[in-house]
Coordinates of C-alpha atoms in Angstrom, one line a residue:
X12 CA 41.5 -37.2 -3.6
X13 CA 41.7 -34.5 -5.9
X14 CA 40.2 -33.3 -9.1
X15 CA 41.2 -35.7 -12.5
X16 CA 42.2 -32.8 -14.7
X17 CA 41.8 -34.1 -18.3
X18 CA 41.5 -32.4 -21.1
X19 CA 38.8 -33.2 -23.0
X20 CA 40.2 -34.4 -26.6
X21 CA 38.6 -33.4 -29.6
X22 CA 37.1 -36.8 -30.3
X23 CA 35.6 -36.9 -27.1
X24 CA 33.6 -33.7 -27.7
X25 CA 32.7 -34.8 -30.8
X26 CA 31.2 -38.0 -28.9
X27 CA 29.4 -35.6 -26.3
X28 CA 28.2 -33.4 -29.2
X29 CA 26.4 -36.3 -31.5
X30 CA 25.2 -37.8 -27.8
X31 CA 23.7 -34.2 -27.2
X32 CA 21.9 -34.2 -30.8
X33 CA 20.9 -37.6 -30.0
X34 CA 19.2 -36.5 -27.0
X35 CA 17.8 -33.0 -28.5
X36 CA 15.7 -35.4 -31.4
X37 CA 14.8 -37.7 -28.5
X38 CA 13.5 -34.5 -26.6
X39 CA 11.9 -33.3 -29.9
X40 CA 10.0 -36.7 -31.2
X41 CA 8.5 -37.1 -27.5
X42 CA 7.2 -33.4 -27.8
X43 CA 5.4 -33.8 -30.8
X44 CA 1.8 -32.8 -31.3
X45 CA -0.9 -30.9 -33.0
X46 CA -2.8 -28.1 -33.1
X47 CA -3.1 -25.8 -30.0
X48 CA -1.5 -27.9 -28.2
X49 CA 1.7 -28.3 -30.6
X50 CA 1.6 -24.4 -31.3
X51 CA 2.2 -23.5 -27.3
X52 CA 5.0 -26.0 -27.9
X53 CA 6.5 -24.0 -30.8
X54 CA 5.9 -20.7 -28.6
X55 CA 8.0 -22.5 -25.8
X56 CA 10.8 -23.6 -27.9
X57 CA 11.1 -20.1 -29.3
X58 CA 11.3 -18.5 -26.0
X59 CA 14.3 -21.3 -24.5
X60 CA 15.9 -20.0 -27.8
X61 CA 16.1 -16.4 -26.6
X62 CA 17.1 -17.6 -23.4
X63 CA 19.6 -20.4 -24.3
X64 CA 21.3 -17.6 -26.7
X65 CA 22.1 -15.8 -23.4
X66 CA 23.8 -18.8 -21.5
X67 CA 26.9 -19.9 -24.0
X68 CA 29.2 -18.5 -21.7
X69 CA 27.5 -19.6 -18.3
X70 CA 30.1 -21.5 -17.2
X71 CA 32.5 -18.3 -16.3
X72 CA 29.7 -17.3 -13.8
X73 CA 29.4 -20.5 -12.1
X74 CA 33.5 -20.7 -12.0
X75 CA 33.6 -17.1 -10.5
X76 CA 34.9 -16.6 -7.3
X77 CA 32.3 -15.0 -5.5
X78 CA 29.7 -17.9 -6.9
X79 CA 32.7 -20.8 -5.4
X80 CA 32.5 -19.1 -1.7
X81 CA 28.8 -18.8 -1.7
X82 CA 28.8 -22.3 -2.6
X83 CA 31.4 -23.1 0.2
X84 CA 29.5 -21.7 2.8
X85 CA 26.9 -23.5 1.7
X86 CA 27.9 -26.7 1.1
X87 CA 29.8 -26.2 5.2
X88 CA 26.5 -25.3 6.9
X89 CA 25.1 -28.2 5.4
X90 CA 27.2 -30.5 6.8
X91 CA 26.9 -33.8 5.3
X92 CA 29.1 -37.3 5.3
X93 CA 31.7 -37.8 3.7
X94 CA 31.9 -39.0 0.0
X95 CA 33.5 -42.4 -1.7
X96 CA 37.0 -40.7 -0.9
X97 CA 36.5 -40.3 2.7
X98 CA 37.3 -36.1 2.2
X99 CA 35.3 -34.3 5.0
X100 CA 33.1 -31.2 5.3
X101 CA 36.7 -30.4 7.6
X102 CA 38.6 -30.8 5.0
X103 CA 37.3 -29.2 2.1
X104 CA 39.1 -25.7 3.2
X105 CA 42.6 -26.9 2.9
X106 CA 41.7 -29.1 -0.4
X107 CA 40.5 -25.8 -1.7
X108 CA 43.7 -23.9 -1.0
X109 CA 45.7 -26.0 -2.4
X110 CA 43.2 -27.0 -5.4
X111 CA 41.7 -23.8 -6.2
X112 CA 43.0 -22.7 -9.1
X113 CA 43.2 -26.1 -10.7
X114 CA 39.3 -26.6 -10.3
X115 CA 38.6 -23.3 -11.3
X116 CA 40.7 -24.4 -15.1
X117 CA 39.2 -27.6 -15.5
X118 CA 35.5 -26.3 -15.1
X119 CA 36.1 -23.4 -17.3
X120 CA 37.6 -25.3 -20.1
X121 CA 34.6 -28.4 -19.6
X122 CA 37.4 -31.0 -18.4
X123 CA 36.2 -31.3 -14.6
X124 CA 35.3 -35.3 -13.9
X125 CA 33.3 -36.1 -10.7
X126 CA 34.1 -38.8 -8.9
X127 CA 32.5 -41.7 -7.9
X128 CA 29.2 -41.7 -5.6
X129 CA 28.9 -43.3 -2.6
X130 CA 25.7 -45.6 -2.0
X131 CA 23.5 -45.4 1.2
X132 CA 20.3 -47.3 1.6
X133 CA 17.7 -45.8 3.9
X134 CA 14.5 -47.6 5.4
X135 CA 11.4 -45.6 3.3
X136 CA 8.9 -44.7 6.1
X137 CA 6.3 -46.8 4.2
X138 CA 8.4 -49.7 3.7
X139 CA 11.1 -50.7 1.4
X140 CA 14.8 -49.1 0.7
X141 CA 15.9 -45.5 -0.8
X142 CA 19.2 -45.5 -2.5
X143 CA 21.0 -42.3 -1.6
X144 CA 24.1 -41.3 -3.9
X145 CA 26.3 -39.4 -1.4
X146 CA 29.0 -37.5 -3.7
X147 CA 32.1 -36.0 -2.6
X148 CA 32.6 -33.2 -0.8
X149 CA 34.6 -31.6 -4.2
X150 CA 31.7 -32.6 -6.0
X151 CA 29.1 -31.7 -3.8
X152 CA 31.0 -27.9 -3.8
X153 CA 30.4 -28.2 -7.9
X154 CA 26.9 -29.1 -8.0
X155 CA 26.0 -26.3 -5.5
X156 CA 27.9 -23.2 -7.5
X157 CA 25.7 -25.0 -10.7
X158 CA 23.0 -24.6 -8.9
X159 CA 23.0 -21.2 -7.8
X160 CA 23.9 -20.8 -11.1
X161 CA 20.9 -22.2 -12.8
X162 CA 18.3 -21.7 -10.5
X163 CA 17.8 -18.6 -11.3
X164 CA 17.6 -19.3 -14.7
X165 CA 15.2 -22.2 -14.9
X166 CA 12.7 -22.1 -11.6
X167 CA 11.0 -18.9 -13.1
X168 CA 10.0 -21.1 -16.0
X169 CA 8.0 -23.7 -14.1
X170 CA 5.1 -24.5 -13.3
X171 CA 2.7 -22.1 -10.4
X172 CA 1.3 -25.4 -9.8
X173 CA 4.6 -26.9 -8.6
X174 CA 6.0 -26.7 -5.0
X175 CA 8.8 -29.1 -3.7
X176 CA 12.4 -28.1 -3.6
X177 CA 12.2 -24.3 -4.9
X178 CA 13.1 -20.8 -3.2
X179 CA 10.2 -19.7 -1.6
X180 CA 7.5 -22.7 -2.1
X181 CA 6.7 -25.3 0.4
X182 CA 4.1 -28.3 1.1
X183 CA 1.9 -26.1 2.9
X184 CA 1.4 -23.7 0.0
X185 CA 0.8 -27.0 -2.1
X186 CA -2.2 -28.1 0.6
X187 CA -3.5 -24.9 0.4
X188 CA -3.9 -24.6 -3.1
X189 CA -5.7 -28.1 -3.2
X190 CA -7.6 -27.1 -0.8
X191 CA -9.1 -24.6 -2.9
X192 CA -9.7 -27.1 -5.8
X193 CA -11.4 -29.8 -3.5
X194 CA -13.5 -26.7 -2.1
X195 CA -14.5 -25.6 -5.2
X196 CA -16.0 -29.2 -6.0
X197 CA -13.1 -31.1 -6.9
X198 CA -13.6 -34.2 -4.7
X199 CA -11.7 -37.0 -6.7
X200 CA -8.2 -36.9 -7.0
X201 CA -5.8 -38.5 -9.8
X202 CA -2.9 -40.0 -7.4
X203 CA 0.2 -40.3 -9.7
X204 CA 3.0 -42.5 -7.9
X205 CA 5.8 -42.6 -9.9
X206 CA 8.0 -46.0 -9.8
X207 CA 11.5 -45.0 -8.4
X208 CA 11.7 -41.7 -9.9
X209 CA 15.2 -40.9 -9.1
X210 CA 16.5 -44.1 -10.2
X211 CA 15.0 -44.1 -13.6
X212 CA 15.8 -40.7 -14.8
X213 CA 16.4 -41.4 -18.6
X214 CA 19.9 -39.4 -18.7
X215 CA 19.3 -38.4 -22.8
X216 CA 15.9 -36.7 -22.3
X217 CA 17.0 -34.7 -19.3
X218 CA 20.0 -33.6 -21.1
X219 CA 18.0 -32.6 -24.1
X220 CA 15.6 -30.4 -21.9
X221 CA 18.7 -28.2 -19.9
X222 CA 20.1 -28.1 -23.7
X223 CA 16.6 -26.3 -24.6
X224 CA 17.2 -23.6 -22.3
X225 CA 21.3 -23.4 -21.5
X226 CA 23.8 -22.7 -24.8
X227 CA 27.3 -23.7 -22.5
X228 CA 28.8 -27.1 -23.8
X229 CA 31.1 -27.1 -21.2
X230 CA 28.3 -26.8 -18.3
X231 CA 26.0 -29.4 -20.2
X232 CA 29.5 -31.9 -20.5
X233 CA 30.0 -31.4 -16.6
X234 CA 25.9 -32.0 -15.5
X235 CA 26.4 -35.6 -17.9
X236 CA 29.1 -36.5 -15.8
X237 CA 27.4 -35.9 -13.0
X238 CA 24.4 -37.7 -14.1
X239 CA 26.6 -41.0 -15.5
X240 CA 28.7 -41.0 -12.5
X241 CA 29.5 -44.4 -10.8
X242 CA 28.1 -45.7 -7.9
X243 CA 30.5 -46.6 -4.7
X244 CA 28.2 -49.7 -3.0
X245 CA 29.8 -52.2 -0.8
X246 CA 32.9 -52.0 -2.3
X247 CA 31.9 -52.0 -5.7
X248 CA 31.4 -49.8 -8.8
X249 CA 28.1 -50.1 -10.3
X250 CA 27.8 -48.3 -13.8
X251 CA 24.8 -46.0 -13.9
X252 CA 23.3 -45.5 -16.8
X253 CA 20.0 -43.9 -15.9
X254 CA 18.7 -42.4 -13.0
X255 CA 20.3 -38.9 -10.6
X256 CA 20.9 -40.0 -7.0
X257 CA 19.3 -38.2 -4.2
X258 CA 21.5 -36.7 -1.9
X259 CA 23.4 -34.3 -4.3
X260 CA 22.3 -30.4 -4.3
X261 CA 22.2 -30.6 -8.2
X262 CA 19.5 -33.6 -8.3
X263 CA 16.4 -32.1 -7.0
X264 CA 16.6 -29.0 -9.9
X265 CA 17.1 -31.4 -12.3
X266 CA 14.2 -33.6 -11.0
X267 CA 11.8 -30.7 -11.1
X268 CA 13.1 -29.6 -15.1
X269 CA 12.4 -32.8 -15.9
X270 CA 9.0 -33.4 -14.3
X271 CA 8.1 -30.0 -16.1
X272 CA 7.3 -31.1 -18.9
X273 CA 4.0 -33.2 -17.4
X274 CA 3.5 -29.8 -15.9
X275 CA 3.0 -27.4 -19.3
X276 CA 1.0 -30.8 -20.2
X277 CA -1.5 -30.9 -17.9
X278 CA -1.6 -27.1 -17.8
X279 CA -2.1 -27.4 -21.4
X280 CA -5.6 -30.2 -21.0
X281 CA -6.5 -27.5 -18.2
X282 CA -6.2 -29.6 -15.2
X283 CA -6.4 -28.7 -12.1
X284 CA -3.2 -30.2 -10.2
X285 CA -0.5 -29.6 -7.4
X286 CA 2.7 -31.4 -8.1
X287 CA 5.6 -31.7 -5.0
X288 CA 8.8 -32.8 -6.5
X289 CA 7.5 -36.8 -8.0
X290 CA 4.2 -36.8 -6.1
X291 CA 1.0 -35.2 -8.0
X292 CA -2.2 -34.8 -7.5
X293 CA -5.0 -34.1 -9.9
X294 CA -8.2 -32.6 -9.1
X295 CA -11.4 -34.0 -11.0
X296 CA -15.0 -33.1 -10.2
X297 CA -15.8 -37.2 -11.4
X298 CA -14.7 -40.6 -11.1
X299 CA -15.2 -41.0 -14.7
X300 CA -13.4 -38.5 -15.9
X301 CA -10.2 -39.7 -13.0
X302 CA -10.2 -42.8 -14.8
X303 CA -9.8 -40.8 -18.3
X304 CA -7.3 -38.4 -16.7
X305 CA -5.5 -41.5 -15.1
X306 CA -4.9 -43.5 -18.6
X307 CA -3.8 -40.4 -20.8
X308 CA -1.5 -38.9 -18.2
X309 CA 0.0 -42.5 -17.1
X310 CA 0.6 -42.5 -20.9
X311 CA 2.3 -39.6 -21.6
X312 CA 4.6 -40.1 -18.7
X313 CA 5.5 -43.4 -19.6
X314 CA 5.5 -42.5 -23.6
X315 CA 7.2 -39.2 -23.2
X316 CA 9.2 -39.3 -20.2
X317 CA 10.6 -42.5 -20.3
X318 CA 9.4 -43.1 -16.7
X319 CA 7.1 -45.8 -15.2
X320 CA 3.5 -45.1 -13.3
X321 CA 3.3 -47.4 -10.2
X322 CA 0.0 -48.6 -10.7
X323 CA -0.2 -50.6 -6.6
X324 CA -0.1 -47.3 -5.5
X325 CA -1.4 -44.9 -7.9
X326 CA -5.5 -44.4 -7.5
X327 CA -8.4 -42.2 -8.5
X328 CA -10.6 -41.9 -5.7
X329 CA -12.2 -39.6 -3.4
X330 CA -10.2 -37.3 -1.8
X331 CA -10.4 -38.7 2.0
X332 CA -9.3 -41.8 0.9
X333 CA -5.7 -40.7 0.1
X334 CA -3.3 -38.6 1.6
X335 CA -0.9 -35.8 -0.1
X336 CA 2.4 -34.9 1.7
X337 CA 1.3 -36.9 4.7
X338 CA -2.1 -35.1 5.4
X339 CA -5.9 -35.8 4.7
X340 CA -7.9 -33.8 2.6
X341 CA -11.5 -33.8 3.4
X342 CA -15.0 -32.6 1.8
X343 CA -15.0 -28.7 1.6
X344 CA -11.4 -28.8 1.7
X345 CA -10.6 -29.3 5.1
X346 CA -7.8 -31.2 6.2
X347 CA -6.8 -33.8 8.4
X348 CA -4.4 -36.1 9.1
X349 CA -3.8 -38.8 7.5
X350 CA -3.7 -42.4 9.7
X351 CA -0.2 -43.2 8.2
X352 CA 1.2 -39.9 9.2
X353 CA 0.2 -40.3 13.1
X354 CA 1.6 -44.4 12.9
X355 CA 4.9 -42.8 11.9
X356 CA 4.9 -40.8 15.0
X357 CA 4.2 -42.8 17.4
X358 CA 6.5 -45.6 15.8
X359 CA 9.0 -42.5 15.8
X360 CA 8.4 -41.5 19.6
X361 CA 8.3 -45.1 20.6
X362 CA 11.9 -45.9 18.9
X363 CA 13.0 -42.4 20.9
X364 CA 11.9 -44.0 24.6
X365 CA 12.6 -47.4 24.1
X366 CA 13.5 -48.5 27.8
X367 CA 16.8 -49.8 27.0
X368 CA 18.1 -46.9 25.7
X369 CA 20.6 -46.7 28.5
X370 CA 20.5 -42.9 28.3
X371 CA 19.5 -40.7 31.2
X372 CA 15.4 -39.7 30.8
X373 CA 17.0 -35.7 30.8
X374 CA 18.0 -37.0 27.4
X375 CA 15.2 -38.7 26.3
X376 CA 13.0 -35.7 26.9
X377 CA 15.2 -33.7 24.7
X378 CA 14.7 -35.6 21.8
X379 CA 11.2 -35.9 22.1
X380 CA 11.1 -32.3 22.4
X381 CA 12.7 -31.9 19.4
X382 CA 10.5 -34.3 17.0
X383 CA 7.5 -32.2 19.0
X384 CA 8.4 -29.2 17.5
X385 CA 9.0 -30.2 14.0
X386 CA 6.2 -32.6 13.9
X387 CA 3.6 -30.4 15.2
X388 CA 4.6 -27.6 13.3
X389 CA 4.3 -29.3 10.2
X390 CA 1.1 -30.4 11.2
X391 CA -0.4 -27.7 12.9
X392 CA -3.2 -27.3 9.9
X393 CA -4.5 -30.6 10.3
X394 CA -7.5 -31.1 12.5
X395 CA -6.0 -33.6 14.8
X396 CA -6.8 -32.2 18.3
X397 CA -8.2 -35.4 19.8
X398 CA -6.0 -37.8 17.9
X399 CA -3.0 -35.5 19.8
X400 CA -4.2 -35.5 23.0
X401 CA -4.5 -39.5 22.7
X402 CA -1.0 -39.5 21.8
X403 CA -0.2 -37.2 24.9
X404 CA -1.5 -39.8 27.1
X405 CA 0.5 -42.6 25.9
X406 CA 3.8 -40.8 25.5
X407 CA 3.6 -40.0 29.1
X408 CA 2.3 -43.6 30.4
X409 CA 6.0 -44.7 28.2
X410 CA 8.2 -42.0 30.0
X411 CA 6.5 -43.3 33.1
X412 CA 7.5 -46.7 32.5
X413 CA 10.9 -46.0 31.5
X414 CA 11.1 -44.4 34.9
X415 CA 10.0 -47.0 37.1
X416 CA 12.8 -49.6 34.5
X417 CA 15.7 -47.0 35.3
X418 CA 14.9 -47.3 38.8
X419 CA 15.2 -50.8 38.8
X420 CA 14.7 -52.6 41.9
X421 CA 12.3 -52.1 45.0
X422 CA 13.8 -50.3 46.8
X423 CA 14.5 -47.5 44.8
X424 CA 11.3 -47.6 43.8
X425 CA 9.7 -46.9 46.8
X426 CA 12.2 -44.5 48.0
X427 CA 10.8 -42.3 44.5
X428 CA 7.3 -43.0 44.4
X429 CA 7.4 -41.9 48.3
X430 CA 9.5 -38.9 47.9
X431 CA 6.9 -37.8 45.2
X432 CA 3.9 -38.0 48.2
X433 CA 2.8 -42.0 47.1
X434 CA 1.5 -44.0 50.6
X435 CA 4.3 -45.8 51.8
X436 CA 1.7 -49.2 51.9
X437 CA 1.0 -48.2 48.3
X438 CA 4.4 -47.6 47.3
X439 CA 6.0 -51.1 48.7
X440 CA 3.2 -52.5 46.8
X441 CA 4.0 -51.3 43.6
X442 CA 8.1 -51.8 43.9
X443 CA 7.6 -55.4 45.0
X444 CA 4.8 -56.4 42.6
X445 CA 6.1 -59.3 39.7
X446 CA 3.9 -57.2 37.1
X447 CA 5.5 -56.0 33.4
X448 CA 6.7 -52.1 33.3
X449 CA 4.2 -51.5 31.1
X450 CA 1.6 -52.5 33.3
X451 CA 3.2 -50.9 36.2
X452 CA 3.1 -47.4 34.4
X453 CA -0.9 -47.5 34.3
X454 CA -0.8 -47.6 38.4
X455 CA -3.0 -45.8 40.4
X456 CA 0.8 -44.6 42.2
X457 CA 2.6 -44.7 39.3
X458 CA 0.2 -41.8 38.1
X459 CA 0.2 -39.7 41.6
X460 CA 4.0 -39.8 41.8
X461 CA 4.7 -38.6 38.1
X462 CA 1.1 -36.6 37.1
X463 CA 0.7 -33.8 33.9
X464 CA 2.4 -31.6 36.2
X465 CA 5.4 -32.8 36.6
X466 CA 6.2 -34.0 33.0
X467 CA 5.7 -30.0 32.6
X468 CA 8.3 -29.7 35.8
X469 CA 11.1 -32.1 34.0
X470 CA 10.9 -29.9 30.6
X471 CA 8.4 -32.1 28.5
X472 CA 6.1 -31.0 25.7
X473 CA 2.5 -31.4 25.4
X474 CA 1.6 -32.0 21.3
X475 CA -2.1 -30.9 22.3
X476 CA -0.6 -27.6 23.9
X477 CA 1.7 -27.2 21.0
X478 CA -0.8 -27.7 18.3
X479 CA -3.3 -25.6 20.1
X480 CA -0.5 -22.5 20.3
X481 CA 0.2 -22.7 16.7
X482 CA -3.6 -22.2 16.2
X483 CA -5.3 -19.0 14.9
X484 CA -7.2 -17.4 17.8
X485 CA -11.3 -18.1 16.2
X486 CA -10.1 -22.1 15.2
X487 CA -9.1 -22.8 19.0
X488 CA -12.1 -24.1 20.0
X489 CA -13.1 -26.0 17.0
X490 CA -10.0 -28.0 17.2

């Protein structure tokens, strides 16, 4: 499907341009305030002036062609399904060939129209549904030359204190940077949850705050259609009138100019804080004063933002009794892993060796390689040595059993266990016995014919020898 080219009429800007009003005295009545507090606000607005009079003609960058094949190669090492109108990754080379030209007019002269979203529900790890808002691959080609547009522009302007989904920042150098708080006496943390953040994005705020800082019409028009796009699920159209999908490369930026504004607030009240894309944490050295930090920051994100605290799972409490970006902090600012984190694992590792996989155990120790790595090296900073070597021993007694299940029947059996040195008495023993898999696996044979050393033989990982690689030479031992 290709781009709708249609020219804008002059009624319809007209319509975009009181909505865009609208939205900037929106943005302005929720930033009121007084005193010092009013005056940085002033300061602010006067510096997105100097900036915004730079960016009226922002839209010719982002419709260049060197910022279009940068956002091609991109958006094609990315990969990604295909949107609402079935249009590949594949595809989008020969669409562009044939399309190039047209696209580049229509986002030049502000008539470019995205098409519908396509809707994908995904299990949350902690229960519960995400919706997804998969857009085209056309679409998803727009939204990337925006972003390498804007990017530049807006992350210098946020906050130090903010780390999830910009260049160079990541989840450790958020952990870090609480750990320094917590060390430094900070032992209660504010946990703000925010109530489906990406589906209750109020459209006219977050308009009114890109208006602050960009002067282009045209780019501002394109980023509202974006945001009011429909949503393709199950067949039907669902209008969308707040909220930006995740799973377009526009939505985290938007997310994060958004969320700034709590940001410059709590930097304003001095607060000490670390913020990763909707999930923040603030540092108190009191439970008294969480509580006071918890009721005037859940209002001004409900009063200002137009976005709801989830009070279930929003708490002020000590700091080892919640977990930030799926590790533990502890006293002194040491961390740890949180319980949740290691259940997700091991529910993750069991789905991989699940004994009627019907996949050959080469396979199955490839993938478990892989969530090894990534896992481990996500979490080589939490102390977790014993908890990993636990987790060792059970991953091998599973492998073990889905051994003995692909082998099947006696015979087999004992023709295994006594070509790996098991007693042929022993060995006939454990092939005929009526016993579950599971309980086979904790066998006295079971163990001599498939031992440590030759898990390391077939190509499996250890966690424990991972982790304790990834470790700094003096923490080795502690660990």
């Amino acid at each position: 499907m290709g781009v709708k080219r249609q020219q804008g009429s002059t009624g319809q800007k007209d319509l975009f341009d009181e909505a865009l009003k609208a939205a900037l005295r929106l943005g302005a009545a929720g930033d009121g305030g007084t005193g010092s507090g009013a005056c940085a606000e002033r300061q602010a607005l006067t510096a997105w002036e100097r900036q915004r009079a730079l960016t009226h003609t922002i839209m010719e960058d982002v419709a260049s062609s060197t910022n279009l094949n940068r956002a091609y190669k991109r958006v094609k090492a990315n990969k990604g399904a295909a949107g609402a109108d079935g249009m590949t990754v594949a595809d989008l080379l020969p669409w562009l060939r044939e399309n190039r030209e047209r696209l580049i007019a229509t986002l030049l002269d502000g008539s470019y129209r995205p098409q519908l979203v396509r809707g994908v529900e995904i299990p949350k790890p902690g229960g519960g549904m995400r919706q997804l808002g998969i857009p085209t691959v056309a679409d998803r080609l727009v939204q990337q030359a925006i972003l390498q547009v804007l990017e530049p522009i807006l992350d210098p302007t946020f906050s130090a204190s903010s780390f999830g989904f910009r260049p160079g920042r990541s989840a450790h150098q958020a952990l870090a940077q609480a750990q320094k708080y917590v060390a430094d006496g900070r032992e209660i943390v504010v946990d703000l949850d925010l109530e489906k953040f990406f589906d209750r994005v109020n459209h006219d705020i977050l308009t009114s705050r890109l208006a602050r800082r960009i002067g282009d019409k045209r780019l501002l028009r394109i980023v509202r259609r974006f945001l009011e796009a429909g949503l393709m699920q199950s067949g039907v159209c669902i209008e969308r009138h707040e909220g930006t999908p995740q799973g377009g490369p526009l939505s985290p930026l938007l997310a994060n100019l958004l969320l700034d504004d709590l940001d410059k607030e709590l930097e304003r009240r001095g607060h000490r804080f670390c913020r990763y894309a909707d999930d923040c944490n603030i540092y108190v050295a009191s439970q008294a004063a969480g509580e006071r930090t918890m009721a005037s920051v859940a209002a001004f994100i409900e009063g200002k933002l137009r976005l709801e605290v989830n009070r279930a799972k929003s708490a002020v409490a000590p700091v080892g009794e919640r977990s930030f970006l799926g590790y533990r902090l502890l006293p002194g600012g040491r961390l740890g892993l949180a319980p949740k984190s290691l259940t997700r694992a091991k529910e993750r590792l069991r789905c991989i060796t699940r004994r009627n996989r019907g996949i050959a155990l080469e396979r199955m120790i490839g993938e478990v390689n892989s969530f090894i790595i990534g896992w481990v090296t996500y979490f080589r900073h939490a102390a977790c040595k014993q908890a990993l070597t636990e987790l060792d021993e059970w991953l091998r007694r599973k492998l073990r059993c889905v051994r003995l299940k692909q082998l099947k029947r006696a015979k087999p059996i004992i023709a295994f266990l006594v070509k790996r040195g098991v007693r042929v008495w022993s060995a006939v023993r454990l092939g005929r016995s009526g016993k579950g898999w599971w309980r086979r696996s904790l066998s006295p044979p079971a163990h001599q014919a498939m031992p440590n050393a030759w898990f390391e033989e077939i190509g499996l990982l250890s966690l424990t020898d991972r982790y304790m690689a990834l470790q700094p030479a003096g923490n080795r031992r502690v660990r």
